[in-house]
Short mmCIF file of N, CA and C in Angstrom, two decimals:
data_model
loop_
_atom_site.label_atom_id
_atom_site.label_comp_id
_atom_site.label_asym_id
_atom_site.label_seq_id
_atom_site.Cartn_x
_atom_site.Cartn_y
_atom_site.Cartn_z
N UNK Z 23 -37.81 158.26 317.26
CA UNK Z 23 -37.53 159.67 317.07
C UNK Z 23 -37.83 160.08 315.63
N UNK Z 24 -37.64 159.40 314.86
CA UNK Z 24 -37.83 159.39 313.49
C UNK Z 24 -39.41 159.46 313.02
N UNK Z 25 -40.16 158.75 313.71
CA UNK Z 25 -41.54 158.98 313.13
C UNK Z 25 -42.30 160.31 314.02
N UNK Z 26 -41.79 160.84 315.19
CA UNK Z 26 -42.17 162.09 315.43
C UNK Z 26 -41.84 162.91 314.72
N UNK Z 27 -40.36 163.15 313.88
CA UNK Z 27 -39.88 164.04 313.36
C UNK Z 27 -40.81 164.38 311.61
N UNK Z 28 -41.09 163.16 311.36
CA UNK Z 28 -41.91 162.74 310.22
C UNK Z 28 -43.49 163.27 310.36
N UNK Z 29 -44.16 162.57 311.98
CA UNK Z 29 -45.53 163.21 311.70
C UNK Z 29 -45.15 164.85 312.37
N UNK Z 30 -44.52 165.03 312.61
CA UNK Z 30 -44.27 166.82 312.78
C UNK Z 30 -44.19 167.66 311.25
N UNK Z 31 -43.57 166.91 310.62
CA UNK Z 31 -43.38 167.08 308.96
C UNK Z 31 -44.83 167.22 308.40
N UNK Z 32 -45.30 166.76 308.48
CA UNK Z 32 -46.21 166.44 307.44
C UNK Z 32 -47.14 166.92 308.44
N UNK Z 33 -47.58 167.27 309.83
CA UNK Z 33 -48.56 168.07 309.99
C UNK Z 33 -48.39 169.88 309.10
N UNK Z 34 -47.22 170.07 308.74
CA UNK Z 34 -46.63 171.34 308.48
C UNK Z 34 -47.09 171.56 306.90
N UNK Z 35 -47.50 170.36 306.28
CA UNK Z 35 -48.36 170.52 304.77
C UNK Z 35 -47.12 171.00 304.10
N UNK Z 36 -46.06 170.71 303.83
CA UNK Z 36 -45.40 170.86 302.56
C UNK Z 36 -45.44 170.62 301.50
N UNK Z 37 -45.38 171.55 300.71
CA UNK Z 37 -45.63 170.94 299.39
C UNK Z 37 -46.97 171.25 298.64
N UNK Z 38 -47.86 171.35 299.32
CA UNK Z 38 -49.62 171.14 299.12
C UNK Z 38 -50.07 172.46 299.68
N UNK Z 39 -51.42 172.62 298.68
CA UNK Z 39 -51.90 173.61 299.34
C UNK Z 39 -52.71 173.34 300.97
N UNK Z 40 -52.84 174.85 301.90
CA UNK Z 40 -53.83 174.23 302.59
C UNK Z 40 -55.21 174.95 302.39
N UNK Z 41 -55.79 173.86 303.58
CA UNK Z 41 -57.15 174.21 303.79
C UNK Z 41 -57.54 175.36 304.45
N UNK Z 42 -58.83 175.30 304.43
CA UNK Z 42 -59.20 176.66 305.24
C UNK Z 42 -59.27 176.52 306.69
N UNK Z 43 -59.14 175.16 307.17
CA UNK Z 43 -58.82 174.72 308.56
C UNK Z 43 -57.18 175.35 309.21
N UNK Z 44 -56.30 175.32 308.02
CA UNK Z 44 -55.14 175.04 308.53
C UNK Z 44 -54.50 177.00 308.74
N UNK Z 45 -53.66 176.47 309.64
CA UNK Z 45 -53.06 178.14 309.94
C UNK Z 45 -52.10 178.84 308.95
N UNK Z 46 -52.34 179.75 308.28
CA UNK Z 46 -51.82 180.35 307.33
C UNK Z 46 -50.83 181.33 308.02
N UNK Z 47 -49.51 182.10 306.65
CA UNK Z 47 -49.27 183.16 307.20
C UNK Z 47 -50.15 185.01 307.49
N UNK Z 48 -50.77 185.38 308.09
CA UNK Z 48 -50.75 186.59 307.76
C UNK Z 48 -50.48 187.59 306.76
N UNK Z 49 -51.84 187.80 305.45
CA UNK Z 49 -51.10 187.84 304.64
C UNK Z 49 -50.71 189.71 304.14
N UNK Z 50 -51.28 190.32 305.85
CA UNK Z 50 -50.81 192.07 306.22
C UNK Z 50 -49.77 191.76 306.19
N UNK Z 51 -49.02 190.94 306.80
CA UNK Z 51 -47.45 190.92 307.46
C UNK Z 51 -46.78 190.88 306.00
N UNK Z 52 -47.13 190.08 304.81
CA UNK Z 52 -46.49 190.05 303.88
C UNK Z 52 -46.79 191.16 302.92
N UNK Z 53 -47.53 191.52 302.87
CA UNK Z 53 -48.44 192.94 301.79
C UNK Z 53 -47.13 194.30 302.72
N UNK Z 54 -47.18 194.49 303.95
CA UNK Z 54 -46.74 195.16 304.69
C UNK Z 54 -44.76 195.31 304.20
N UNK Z 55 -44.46 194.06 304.43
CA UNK Z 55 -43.02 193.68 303.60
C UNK Z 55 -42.73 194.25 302.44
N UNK Z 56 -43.76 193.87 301.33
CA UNK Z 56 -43.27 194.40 300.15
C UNK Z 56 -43.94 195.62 299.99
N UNK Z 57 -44.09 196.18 300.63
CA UNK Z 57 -44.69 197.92 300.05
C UNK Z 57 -43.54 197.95 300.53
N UNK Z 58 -42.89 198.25 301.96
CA UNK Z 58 -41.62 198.69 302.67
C UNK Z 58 -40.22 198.49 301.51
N UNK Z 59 -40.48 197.56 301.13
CA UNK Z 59 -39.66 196.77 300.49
C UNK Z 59 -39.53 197.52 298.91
N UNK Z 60 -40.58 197.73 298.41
CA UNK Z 60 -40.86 198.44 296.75
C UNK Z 60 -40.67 199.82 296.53
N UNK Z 61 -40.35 200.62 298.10
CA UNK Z 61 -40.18 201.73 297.51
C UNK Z 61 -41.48 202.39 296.81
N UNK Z 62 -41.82 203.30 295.50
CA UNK Z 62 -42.87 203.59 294.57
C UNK Z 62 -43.61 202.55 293.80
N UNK Z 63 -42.79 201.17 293.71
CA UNK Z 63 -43.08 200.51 292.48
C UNK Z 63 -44.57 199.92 293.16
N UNK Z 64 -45.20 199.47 292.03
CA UNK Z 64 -46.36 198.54 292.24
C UNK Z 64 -46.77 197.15 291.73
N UNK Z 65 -47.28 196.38 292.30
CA UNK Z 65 -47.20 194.88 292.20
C UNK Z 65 -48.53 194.37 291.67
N UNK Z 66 -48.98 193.78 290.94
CA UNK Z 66 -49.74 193.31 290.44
C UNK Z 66 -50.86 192.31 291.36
N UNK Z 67 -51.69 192.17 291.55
CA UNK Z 67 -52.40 190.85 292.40
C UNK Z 67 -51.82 189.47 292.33
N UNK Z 68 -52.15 189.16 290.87
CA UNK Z 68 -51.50 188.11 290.65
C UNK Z 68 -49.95 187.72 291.38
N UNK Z 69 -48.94 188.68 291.34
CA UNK Z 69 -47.85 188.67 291.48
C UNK Z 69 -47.61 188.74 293.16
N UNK Z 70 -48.60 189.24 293.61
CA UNK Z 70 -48.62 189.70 295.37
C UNK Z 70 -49.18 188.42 295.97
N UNK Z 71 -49.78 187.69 295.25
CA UNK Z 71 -50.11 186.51 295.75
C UNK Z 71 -49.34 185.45 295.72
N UNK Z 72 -48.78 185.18 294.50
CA UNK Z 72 -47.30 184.70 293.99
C UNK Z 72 -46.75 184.36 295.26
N UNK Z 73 -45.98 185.72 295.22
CA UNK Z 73 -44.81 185.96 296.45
C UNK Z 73 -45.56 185.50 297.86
N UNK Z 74 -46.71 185.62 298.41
CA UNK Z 74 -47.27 185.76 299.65
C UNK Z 74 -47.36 184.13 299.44
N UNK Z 75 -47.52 183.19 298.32
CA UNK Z 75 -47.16 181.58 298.48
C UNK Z 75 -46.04 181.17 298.70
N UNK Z 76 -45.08 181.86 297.74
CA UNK Z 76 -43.74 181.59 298.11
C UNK Z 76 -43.56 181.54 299.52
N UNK Z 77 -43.93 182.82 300.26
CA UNK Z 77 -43.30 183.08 301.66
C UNK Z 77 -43.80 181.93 302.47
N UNK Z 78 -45.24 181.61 302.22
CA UNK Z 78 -45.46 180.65 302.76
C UNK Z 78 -44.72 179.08 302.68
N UNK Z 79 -44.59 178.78 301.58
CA UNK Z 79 -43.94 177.55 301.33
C UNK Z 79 -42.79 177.56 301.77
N UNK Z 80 -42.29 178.48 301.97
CA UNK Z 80 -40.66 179.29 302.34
C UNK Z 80 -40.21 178.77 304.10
N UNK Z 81 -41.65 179.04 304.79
CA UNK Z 81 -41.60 179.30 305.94
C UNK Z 81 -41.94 177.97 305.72
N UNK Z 82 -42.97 176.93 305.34
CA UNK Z 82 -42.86 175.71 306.03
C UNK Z 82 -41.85 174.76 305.95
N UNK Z 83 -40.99 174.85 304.33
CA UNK Z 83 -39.59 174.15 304.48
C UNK Z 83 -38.70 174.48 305.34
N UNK Z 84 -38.64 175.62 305.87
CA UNK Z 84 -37.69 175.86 307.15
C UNK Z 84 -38.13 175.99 308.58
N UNK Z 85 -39.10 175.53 308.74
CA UNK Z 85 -39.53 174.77 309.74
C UNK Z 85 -39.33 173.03 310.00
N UNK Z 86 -39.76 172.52 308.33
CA UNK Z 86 -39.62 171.37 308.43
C UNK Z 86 -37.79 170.94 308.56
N UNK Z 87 -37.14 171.71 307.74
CA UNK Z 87 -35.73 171.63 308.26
C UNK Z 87 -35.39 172.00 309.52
N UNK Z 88 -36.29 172.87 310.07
CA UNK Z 88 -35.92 173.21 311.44
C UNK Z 88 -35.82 172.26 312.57
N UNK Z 89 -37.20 171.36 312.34
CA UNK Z 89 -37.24 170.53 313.26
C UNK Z 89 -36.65 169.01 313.49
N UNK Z 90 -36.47 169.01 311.88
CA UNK Z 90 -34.81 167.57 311.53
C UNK Z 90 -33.57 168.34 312.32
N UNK Z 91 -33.56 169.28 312.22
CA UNK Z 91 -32.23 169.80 313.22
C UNK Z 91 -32.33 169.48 314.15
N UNK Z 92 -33.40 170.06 315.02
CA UNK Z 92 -34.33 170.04 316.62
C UNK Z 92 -33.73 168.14 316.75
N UNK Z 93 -34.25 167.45 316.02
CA UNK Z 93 -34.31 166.50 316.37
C UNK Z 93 -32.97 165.67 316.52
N UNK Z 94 -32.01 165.94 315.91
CA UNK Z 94 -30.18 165.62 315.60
C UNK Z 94 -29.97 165.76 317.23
N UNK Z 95 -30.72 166.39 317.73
CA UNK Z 95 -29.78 166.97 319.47
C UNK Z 95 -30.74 166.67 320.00
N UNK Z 96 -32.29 165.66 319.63
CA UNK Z 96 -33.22 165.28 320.30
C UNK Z 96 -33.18 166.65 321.39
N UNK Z 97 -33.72 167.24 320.94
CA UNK Z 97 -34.59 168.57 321.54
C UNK Z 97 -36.09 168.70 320.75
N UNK Z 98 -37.24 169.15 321.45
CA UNK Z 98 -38.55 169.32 321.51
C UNK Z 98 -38.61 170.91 321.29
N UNK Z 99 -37.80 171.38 321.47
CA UNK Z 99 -38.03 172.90 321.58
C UNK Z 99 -37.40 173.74 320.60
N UNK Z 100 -37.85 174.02 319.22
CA UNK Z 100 -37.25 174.63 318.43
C UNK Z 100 -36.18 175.93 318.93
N UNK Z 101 -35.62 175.98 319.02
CA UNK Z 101 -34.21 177.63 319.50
C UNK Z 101 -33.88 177.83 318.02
N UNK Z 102 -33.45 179.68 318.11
CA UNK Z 102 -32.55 179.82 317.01
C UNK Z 102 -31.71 179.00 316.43
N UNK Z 103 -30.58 178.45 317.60
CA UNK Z 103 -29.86 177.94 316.40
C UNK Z 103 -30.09 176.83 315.79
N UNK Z 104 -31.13 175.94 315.71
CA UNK Z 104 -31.88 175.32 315.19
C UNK Z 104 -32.36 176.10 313.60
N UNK Z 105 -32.90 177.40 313.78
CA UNK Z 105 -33.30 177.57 312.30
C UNK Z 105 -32.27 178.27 311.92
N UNK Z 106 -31.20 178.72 312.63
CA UNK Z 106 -29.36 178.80 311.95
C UNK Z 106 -29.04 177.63 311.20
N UNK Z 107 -29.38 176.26 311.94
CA UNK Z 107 -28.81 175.37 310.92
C UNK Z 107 -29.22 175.32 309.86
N UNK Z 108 -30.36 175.14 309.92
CA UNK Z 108 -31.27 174.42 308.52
C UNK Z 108 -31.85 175.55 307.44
N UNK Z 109 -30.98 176.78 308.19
CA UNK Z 109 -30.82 177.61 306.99
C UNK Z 109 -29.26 177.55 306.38
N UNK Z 110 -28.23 177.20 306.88
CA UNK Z 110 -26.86 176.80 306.63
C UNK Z 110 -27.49 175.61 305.56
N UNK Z 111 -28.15 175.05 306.11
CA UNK Z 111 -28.44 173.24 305.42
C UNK Z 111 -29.11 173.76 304.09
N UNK Z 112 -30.04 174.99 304.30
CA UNK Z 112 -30.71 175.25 302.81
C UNK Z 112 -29.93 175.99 301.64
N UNK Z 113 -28.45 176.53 302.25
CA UNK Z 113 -27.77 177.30 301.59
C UNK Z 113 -27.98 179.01 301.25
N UNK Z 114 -28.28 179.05 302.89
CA UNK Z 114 -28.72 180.53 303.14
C UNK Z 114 -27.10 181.09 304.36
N UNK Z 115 -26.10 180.22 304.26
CA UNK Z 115 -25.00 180.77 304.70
C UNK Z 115 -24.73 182.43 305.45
N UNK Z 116 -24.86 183.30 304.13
CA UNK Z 116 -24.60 184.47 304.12
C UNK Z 116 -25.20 185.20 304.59
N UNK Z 117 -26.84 184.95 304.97
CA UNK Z 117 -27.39 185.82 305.71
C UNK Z 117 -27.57 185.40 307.27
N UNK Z 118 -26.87 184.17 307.89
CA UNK Z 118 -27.24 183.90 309.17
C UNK Z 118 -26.62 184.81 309.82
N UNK Z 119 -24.76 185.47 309.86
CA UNK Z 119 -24.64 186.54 310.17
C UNK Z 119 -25.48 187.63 310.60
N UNK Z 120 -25.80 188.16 309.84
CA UNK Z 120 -26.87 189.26 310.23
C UNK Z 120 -28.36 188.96 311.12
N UNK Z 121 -28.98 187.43 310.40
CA UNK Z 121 -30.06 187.13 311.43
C UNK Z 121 -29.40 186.76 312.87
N UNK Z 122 -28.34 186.69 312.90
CA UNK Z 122 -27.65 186.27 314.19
C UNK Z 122 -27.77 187.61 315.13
N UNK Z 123 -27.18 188.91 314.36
CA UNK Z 123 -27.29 190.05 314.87
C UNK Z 123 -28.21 190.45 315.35
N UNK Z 124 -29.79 190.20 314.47
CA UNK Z 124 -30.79 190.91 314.42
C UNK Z 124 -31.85 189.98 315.68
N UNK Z 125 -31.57 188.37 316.15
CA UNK Z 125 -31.82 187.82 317.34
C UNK Z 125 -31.29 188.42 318.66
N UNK Z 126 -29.80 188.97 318.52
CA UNK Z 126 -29.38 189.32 319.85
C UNK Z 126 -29.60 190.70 319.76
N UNK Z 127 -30.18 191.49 319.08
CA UNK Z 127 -30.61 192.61 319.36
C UNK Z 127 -32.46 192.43 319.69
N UNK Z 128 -33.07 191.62 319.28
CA UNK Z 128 -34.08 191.47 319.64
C UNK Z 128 -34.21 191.07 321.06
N UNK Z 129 -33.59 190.22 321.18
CA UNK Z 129 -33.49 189.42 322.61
C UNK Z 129 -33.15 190.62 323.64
N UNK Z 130 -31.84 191.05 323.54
CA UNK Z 130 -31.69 192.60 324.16
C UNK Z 130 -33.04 193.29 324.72
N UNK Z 131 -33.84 193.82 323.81
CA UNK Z 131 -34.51 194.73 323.63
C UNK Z 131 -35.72 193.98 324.17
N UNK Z 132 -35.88 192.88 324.26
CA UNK Z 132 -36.98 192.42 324.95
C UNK Z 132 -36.62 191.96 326.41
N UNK Z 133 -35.35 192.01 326.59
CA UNK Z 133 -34.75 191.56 327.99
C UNK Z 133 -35.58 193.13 329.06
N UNK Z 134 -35.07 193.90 327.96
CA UNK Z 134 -34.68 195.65 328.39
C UNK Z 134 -36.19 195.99 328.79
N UNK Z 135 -37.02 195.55 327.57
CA UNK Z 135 -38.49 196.05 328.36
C UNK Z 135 -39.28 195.25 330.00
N UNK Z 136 -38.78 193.70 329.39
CA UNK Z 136 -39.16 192.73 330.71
C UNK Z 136 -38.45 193.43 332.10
N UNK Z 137 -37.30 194.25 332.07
CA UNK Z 137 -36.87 194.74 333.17
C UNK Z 137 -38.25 195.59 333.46
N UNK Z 138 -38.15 196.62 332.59
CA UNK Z 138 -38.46 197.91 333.01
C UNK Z 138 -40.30 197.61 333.46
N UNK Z 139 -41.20 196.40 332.60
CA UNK Z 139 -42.19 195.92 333.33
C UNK Z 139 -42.03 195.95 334.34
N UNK Z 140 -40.67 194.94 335.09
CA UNK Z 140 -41.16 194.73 336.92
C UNK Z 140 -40.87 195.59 337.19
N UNK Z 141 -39.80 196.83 336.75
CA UNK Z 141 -39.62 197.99 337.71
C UNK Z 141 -40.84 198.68 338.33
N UNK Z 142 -41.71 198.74 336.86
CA UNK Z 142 -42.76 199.46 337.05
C UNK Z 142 -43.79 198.63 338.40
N UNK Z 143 -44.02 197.45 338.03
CA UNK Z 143 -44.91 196.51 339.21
C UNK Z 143 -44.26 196.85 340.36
N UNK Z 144 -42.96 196.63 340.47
CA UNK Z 144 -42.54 196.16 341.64
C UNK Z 144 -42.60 198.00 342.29
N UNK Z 145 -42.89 198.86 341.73
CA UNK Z 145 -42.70 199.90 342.19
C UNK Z 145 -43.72 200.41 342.63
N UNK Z 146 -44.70 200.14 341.85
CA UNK Z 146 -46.17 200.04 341.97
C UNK Z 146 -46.50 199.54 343.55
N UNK Z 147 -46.09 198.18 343.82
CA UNK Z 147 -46.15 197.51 344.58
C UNK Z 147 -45.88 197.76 345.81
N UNK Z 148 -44.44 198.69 346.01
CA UNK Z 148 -43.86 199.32 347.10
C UNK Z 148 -44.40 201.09 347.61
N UNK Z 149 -45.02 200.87 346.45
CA UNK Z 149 -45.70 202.49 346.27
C UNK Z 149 -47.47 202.57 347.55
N UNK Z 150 -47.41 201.55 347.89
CA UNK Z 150 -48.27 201.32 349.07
C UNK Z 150 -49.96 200.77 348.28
N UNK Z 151 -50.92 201.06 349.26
CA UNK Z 151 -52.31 200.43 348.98
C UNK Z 151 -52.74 201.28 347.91
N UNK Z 152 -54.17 200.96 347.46
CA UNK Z 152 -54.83 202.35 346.28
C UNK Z 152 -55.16 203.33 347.32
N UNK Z 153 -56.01 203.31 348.54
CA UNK Z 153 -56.06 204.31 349.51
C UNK Z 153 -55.11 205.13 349.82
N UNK Z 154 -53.81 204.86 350.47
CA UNK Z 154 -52.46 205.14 350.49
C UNK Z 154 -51.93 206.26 349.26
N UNK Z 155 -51.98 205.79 348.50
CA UNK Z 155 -52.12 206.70 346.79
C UNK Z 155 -53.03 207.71 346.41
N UNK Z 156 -54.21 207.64 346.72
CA UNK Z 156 -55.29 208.15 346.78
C UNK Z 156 -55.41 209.48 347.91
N UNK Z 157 -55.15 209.29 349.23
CA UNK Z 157 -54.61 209.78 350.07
C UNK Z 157 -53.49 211.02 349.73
N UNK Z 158 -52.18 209.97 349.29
CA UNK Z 158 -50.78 211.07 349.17
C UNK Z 158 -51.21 211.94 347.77
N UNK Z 159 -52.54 211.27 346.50
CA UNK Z 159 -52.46 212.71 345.57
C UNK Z 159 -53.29 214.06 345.96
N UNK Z 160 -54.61 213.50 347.20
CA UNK Z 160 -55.37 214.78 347.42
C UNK Z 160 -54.49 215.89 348.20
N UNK Z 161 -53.47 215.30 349.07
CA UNK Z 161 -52.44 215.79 350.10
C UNK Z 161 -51.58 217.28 349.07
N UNK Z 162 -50.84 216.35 347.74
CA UNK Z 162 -50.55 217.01 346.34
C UNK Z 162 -50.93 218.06 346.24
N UNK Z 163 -52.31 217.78 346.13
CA UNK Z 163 -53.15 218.51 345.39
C UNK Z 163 -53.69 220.21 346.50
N UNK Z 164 -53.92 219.79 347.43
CA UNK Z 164 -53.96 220.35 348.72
C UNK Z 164 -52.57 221.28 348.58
N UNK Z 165 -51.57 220.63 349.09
CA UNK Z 165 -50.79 221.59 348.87
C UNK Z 165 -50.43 222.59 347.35
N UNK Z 166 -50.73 222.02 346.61
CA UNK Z 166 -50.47 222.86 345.38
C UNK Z 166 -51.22 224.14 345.42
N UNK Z 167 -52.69 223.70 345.56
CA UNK Z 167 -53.64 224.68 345.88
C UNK Z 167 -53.21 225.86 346.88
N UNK Z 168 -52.65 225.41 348.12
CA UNK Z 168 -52.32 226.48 348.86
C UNK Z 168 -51.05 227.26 348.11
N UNK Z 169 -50.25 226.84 347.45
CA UNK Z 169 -49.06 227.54 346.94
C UNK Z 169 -49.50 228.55 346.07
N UNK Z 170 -51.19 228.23 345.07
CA UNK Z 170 -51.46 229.26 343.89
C UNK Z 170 -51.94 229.99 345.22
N UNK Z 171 -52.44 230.11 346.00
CA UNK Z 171 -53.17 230.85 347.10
C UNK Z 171 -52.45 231.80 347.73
N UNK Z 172 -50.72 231.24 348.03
CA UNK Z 172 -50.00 232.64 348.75
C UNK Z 172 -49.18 233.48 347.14
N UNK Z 173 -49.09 232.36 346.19
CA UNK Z 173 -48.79 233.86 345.30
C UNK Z 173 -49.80 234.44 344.75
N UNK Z 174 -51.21 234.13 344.98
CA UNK Z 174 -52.17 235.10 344.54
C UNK Z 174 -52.32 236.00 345.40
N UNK Z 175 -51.91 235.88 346.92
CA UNK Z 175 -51.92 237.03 347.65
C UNK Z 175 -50.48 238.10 347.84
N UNK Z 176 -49.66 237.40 347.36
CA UNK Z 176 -48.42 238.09 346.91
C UNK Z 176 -48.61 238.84 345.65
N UNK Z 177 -49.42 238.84 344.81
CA UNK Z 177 -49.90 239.88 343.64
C UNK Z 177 -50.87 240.18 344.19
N UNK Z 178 -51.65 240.09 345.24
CA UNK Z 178 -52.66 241.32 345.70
C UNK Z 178 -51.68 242.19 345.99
N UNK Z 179 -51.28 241.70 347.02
CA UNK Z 179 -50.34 242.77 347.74
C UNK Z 179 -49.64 243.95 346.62
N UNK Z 180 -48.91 243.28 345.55
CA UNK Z 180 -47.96 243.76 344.96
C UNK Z 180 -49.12 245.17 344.31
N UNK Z 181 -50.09 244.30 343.58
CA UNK Z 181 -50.80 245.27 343.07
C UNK Z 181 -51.92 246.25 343.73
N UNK Z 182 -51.86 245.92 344.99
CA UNK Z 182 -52.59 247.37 345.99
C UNK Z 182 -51.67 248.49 346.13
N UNK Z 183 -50.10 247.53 346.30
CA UNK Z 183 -48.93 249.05 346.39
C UNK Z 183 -49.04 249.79 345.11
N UNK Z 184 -48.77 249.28 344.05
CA UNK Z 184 -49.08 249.96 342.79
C UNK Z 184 -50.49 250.64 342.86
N UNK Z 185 -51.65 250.91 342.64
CA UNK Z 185 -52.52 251.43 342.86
C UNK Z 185 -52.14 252.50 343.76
N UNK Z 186 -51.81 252.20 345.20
CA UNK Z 186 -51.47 253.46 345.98
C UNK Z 186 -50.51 253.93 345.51
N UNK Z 187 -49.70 253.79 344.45
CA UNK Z 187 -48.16 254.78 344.20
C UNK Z 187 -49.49 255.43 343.02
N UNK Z 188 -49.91 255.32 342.37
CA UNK Z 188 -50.93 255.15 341.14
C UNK Z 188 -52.04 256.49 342.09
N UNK Z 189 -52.09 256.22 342.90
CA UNK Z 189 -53.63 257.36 343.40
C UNK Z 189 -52.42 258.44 343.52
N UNK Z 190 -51.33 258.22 344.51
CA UNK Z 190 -50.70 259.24 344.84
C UNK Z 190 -50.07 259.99 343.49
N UNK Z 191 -49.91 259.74 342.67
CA UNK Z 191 -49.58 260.44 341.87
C UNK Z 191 -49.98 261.05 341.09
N UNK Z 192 -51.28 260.37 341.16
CA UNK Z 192 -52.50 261.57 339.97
C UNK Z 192 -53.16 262.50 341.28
N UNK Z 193 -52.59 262.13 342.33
CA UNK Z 193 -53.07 263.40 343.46
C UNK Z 193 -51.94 264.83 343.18
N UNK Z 194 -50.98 264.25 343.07
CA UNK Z 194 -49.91 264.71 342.96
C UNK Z 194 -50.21 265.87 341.65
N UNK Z 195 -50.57 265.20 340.56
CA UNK Z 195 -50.55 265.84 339.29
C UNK Z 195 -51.67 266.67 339.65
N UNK Z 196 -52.81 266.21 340.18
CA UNK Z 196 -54.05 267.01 339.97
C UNK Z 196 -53.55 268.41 341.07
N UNK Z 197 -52.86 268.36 341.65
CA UNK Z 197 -52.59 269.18 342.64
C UNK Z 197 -51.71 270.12 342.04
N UNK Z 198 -51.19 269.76 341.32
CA UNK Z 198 -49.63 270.78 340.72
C UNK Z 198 -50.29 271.49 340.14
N UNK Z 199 -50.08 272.83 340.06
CA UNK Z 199 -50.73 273.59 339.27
C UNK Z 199 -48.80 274.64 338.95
N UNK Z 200 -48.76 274.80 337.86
CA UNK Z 200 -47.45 275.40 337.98
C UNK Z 200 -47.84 277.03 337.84
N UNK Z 201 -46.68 277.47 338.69
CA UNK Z 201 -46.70 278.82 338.37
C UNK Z 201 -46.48 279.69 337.10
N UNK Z 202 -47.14 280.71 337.01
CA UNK Z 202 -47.46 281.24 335.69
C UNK Z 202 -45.75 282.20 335.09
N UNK Z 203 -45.13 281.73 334.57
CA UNK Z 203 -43.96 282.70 333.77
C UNK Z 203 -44.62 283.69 333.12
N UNK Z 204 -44.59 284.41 334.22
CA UNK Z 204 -45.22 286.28 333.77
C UNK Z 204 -43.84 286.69 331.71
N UNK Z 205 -42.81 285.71 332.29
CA UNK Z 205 -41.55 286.66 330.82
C UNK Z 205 -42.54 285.65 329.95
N UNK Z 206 -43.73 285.17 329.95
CA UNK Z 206 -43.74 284.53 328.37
C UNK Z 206 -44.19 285.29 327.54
N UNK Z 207 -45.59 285.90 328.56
CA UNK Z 207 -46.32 286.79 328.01
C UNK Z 207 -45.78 288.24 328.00
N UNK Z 208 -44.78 288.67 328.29
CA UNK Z 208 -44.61 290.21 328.06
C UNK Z 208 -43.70 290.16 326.89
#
């Protein structure tokens, strides 16, 4: 158990730089961090690179502690509380609290979408063939069409009565002729 835990170690390059073979961190993910992180201020190259080694060296000692943990309970499968310990072990105490929080809200939230995936499949699924679908939207569509069709003939209608109140009344006017008040003129 001991010499797996060892060549697991040392495939992880601690300590040393790597090669251009070997898998690095992402170094958007870290550039991305410290802008979020700086607020206005600005960082130097030199200094952005700095930190983006640190993180790296950061991340492979707590892996390599991760997996001396992994290995105490002979487990193969790194889990959180695996890098809970061997951050306890590095003397990072005070913040496992909160990474504790910030796992079961992740976990949550990825439980929450994996639901709502199968809802969607499985609904999909019960929702019949593509024909079937294809079928029930022209049907939709069909009927929608007929619905703009009877209220467009419900504003014909509306607006032929108007027109006829509309003729009749300039018949009306053209017709009135009022009688002449003979007292205006005398």
């Amino acid at each position: 158990m001991k010499e797996n835990s060892a060549s697991r170690r040392k495939s992880l390059s601690v300590g040393r730089k790597c090669d251009s073979s070997e898998k690095r961190l992402p170094k958007s993910v870290i550039v991305k961090a410290l802008r979020g992180g700086l607020g206005g201020a600005k960082l130097e190259s030199d200094t952005r690179e700095l930190i983006y080694t640190i993180c790296e060296e950061f991340v492979k000692h707590l892996v390599s502690i991760t997996l001396e943990q992994s290995d105490k309970v002979n487990k193969k499968v790194l889990a959180p509380e695996h890098v809970f310990a061997a951050l306890k072990e590095m003397g990072y105490d005070q913040h496992i609290m909160k990474l504790t929080e910030f796992t079961q809200d992740y976990n949550q939230k990825m439980s929450d979408r994996k639901k709502k995936i199968k809802l969607l499949r499985d609904g999909f699924k019960n929702s019949g063939t593509r024909q079937s679908l294809v079928n029930e939207q022209a049907d939709l569509i069909q009927a929608a069409e007929e619905r703009r069709k009877e209220r467009q003939r419900q504003i014909d209608i509306e607006n032929e009565k108007k027109l006829e109140e509309y003729k009749n009344l300039t018949k009306d006017a053209a017709s009135y002729s009022p009688e002449p008040d003979h007292d205006m003129f005398d």
